[in-house]
Short mmCIF file of C-alpha atoms and ligand atoms in Angstrom, two decimals:
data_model
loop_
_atom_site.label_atom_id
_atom_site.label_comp_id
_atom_site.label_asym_id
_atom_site.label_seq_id
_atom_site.Cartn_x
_atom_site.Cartn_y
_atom_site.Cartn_z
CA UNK A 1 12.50 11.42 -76.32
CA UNK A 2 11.02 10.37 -79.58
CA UNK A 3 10.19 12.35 -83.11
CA UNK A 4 6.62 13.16 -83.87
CA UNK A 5 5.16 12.66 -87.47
CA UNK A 6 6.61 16.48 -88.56
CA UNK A 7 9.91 15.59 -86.93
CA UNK A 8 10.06 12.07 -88.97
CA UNK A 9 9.59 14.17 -92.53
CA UNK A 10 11.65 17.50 -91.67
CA UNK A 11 14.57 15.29 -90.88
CA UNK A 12 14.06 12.20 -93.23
CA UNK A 13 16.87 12.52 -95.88
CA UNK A 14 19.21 12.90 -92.66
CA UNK A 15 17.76 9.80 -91.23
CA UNK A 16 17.96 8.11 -94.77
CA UNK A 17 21.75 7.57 -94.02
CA UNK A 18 22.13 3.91 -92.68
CA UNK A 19 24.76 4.86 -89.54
CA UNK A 20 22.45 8.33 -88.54
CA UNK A 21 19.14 6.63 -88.64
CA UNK A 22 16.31 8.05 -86.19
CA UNK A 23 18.82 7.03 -82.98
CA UNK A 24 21.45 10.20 -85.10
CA UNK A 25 18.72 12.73 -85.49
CA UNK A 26 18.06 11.84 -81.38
CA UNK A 27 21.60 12.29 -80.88
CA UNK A 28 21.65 15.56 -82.46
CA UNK A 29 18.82 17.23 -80.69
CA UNK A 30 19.57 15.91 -77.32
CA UNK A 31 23.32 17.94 -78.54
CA UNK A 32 24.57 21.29 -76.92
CA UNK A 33 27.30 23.15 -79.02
CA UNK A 34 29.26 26.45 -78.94
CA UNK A 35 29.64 28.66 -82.13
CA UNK A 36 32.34 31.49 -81.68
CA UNK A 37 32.16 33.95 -83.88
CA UNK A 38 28.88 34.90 -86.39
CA UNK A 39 30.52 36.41 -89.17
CA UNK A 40 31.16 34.51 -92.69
CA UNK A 41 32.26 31.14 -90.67
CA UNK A 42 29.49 31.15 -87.86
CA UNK A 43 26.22 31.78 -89.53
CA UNK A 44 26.70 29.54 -91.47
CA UNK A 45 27.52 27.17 -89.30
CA UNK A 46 25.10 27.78 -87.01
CA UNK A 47 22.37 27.48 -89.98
CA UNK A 48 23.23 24.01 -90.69
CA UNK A 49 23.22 22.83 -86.67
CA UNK A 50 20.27 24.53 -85.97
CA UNK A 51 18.43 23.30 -89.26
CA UNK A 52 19.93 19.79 -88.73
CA UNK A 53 17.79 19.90 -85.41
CA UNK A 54 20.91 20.14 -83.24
CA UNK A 55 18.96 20.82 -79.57
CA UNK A 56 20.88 23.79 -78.28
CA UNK A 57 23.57 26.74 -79.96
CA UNK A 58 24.88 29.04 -78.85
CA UNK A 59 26.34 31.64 -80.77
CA UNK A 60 29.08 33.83 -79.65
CA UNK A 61 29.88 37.05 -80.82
CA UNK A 62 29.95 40.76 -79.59
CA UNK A 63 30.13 42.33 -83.73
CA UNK A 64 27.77 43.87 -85.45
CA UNK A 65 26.31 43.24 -89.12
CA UNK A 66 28.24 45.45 -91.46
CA UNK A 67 27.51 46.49 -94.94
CA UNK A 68 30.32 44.66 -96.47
CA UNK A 69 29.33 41.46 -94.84
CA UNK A 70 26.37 40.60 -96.95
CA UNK A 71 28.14 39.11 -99.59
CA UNK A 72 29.04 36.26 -98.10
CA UNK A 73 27.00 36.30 -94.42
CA UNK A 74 23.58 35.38 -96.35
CA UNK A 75 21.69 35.12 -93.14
CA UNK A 76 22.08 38.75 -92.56
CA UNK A 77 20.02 41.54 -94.69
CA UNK A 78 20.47 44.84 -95.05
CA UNK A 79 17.69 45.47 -92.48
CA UNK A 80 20.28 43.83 -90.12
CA UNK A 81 22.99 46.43 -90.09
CA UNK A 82 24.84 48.21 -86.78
CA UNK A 83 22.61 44.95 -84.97
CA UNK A 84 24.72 42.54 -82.83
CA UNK A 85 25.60 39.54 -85.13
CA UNK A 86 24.68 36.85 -82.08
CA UNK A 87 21.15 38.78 -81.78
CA UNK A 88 20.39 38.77 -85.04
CA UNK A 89 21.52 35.11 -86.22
CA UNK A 90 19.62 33.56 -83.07
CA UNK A 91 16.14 35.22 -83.22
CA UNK A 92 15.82 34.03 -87.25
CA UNK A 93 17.12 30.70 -86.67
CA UNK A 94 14.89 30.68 -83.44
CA UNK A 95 11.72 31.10 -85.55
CA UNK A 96 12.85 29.10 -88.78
CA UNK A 97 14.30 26.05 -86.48
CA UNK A 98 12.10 25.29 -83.75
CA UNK A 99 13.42 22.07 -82.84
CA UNK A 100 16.52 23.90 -81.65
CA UNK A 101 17.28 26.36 -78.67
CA UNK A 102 19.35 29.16 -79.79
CA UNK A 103 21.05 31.72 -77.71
CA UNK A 104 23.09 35.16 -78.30
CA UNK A 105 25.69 36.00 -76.06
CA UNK A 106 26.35 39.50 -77.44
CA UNK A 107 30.06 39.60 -76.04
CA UNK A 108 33.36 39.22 -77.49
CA UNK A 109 35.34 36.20 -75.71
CA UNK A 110 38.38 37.06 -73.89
CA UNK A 111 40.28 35.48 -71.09
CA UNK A 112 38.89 37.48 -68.66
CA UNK A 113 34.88 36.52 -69.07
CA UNK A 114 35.34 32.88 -70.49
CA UNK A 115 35.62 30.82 -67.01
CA UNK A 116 32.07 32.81 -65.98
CA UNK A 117 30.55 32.18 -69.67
CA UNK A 118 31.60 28.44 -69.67
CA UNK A 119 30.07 28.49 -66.59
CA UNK A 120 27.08 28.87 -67.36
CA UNK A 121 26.72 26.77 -70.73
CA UNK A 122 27.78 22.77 -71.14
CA UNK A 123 28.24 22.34 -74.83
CA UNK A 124 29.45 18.94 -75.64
CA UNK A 125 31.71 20.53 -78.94
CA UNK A 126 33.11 23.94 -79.81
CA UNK A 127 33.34 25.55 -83.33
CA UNK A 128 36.25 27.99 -83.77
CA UNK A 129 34.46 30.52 -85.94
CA UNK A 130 36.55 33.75 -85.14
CA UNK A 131 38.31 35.89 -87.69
CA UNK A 132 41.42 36.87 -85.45
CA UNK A 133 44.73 34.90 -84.32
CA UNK A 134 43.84 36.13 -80.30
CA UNK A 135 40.68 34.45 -80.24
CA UNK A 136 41.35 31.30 -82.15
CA UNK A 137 44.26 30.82 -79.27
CA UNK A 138 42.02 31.23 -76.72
CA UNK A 139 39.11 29.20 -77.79
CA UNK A 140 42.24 26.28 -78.61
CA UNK A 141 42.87 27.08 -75.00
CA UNK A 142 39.18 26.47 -73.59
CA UNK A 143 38.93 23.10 -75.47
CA UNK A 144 42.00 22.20 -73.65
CA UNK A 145 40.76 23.30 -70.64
CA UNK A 146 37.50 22.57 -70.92
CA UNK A 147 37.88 18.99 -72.40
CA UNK A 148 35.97 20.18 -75.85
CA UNK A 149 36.43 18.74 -79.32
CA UNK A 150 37.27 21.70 -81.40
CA UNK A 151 36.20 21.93 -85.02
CA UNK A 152 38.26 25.53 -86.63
CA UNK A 153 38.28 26.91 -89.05
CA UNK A 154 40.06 30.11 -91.02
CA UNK A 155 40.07 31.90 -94.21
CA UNK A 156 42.28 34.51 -95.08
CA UNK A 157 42.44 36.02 -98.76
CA UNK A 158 42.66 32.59 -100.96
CA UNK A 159 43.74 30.42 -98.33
CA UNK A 160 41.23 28.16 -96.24
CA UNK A 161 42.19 26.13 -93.27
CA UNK A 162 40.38 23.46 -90.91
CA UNK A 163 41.21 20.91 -88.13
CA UNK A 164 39.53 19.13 -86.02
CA UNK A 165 41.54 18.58 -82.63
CA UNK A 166 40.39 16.08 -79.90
CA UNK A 167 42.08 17.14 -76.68
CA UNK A 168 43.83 14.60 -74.70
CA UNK A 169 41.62 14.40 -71.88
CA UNK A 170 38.94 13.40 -74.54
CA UNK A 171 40.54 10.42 -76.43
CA UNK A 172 41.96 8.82 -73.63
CA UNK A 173 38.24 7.98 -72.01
CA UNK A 174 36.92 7.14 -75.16
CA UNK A 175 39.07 4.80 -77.08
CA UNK A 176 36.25 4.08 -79.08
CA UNK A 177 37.13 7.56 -81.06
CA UNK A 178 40.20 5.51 -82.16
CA UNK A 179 42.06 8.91 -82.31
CA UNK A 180 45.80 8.78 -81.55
CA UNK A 181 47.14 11.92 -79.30
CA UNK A 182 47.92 15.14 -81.48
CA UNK A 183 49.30 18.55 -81.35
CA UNK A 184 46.40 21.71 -80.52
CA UNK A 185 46.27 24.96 -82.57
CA UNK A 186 48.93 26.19 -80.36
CA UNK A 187 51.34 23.44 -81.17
CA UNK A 188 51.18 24.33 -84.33
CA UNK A 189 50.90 28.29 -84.74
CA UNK A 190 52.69 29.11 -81.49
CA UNK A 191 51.57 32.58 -80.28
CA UNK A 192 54.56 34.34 -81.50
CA UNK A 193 54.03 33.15 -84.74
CA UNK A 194 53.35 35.80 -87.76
CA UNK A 195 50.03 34.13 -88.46
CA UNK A 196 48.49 37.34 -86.47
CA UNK A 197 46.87 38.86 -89.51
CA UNK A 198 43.32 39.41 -88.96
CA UNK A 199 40.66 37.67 -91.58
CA UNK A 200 38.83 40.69 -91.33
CA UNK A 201 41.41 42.88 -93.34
CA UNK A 202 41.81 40.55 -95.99
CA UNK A 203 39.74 40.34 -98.99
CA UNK A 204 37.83 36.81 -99.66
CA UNK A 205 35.18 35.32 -101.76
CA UNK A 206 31.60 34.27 -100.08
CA UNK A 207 31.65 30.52 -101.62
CA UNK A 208 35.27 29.79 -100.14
CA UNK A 209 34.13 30.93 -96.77
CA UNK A 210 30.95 27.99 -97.38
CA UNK A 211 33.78 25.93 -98.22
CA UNK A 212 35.63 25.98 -95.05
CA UNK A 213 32.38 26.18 -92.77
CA UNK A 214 30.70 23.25 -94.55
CA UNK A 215 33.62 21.50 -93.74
CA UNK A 216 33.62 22.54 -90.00
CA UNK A 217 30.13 21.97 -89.59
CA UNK A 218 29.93 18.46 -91.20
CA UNK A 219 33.12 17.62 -89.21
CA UNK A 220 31.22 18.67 -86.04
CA UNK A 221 27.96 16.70 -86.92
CA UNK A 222 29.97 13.61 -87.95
CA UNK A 223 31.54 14.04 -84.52
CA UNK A 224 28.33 14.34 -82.51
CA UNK A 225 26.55 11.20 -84.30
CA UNK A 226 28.99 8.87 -83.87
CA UNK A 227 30.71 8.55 -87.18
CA UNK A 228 34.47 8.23 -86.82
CA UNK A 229 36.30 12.34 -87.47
CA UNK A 230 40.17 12.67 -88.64
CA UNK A 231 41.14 14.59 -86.01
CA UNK A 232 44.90 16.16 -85.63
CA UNK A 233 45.02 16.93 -89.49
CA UNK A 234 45.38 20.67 -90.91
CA UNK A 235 43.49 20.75 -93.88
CA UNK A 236 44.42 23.29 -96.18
CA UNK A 237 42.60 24.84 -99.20
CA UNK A 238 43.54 26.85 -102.21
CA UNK A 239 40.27 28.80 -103.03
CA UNK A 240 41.91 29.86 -106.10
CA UNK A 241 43.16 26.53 -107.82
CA UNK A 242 40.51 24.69 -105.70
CA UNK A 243 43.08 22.25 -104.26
CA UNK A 244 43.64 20.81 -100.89
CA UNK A 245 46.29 20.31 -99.14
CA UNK A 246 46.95 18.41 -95.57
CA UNK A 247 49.94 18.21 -92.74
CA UNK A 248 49.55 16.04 -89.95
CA UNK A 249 49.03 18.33 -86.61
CA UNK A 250 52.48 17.37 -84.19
CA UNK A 251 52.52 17.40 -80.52
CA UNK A 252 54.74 20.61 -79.57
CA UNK A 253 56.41 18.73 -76.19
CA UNK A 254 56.73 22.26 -74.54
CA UNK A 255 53.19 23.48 -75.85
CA UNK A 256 52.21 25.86 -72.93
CA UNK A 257 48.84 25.07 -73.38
CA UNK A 258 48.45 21.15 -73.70
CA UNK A 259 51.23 19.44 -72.42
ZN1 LIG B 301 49.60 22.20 -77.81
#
């Protein structure tokens, strides 16, 4: 695999940076990665990947584009609404990114279709782009299970979160990550926590969500190229005083879901 002469100038100011070079941009389009969720998080998300030349999303998400999404979910129009989020995000960054394979799966994940979906895909990472406590377990539970680096994130009103959490399985075969072993989402927000309030019912601003995804996404690409990702750290951010904030992500020794 090698870039033609369009590939060398679409992707030159990534290739500019000394440690991604032409061998990163390779490294990202030879890359498979998951996307759950396509609402404020996702698309935005999945814009960067896809744009970066990442070689295969897939986006995740059984909603529809609402109304009172398009202040902040600026891939969507108004054209778009009461079509399935997934749908919609993949056929325009199908045409505007070329380089990249982008697929809808028009379904919400549960823990009754996840086995047969991760079946059926290989991504190497997994972005936690869901708006709801249920999911974000579950997806924490498929990177355990499924030996994925997870890159989350959450906003909820004026509070932003994101992690990046390298299951066990993971560092130990690749010391090289020089990653020591660290508590999962579920370590830290047990399920019978009162964290259960969804995103979706709480008001937010459009440049806080880009906050938190830009974060998640650049986490994720870091990841993928090489370059060396904090993982096991919560960051936290204060959309209204524009602070952040971090806490160290502990092991939970009766976790039900990683130890
Ligand atoms: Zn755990």
């Amino acid at each position: 695999m090698s870039l033609n002469d369009h590939q060398y100038i679409l992707y030159s100011k990534q290739m500019l940076l000394a440690d991604v070079s032409e061998q990163g941009q390779l490294t990202l389009m030879k890359a498979e990665v998951t996307v759950v969720g396509v609402g404020g998080l996702g698309q935005l998300v999945a814009q960067y990947l896809a744009a970066s030349g990442v070689g295969h999303v897939h986006l995740i998400d059984d909603d529809k584009v609402a109304l009172s999404n398009l202040p902040r979910q600026l891939l969507f129009s108004a054209n778009d609404i009461e079509v399935n989020k997934a749908q919609v995000a993949a056929k325009k960054l199908q045409q505007r990114n070329p380089d990249s394979q982008v697929s809808a799966h028009p379904t919400r994940l549960t823990s009754d279709n996840y086995q047969t979906l991760f079946n059926t895909i290989s991504p190497q990472v997994i972005f936690d782009c869901s708006d709801n406590f249920a999911t974000r377990q579950l997806i924490n539970r498929i990177a355990v299970e499924r030996h994925l680096p997870l890159f989350s994130a959450a906003i909820s009103g004026d509070q932003g979160q994101w992690f990046a959490y390298l299951p066990e399985s993971v560092l130990t075969k690749n010391p090289a990550l020089n990653t020591k072993p660290h508590g999962c989402y579920h370590c830290v927000f047990p399920a019978d926590s009162l964290l259960s309030q969804n995103c979706s019912q709480m008001g937010v601003l459009g440049p806080a969500v880009g906050i938190m995804a830009s974060m998640q996404a650049l986490a994720g690409m870091n990841h993928i190229i090489g370059r060396q990702v904090e993982f096991g750290v919560l960051h936290r951010f204060d959309a209204k005083r524009l602070s952040w904030s971090k806490a160290t992500m502990a092991i939970d020794k009766h976790c039900c879901v990683c130890r």
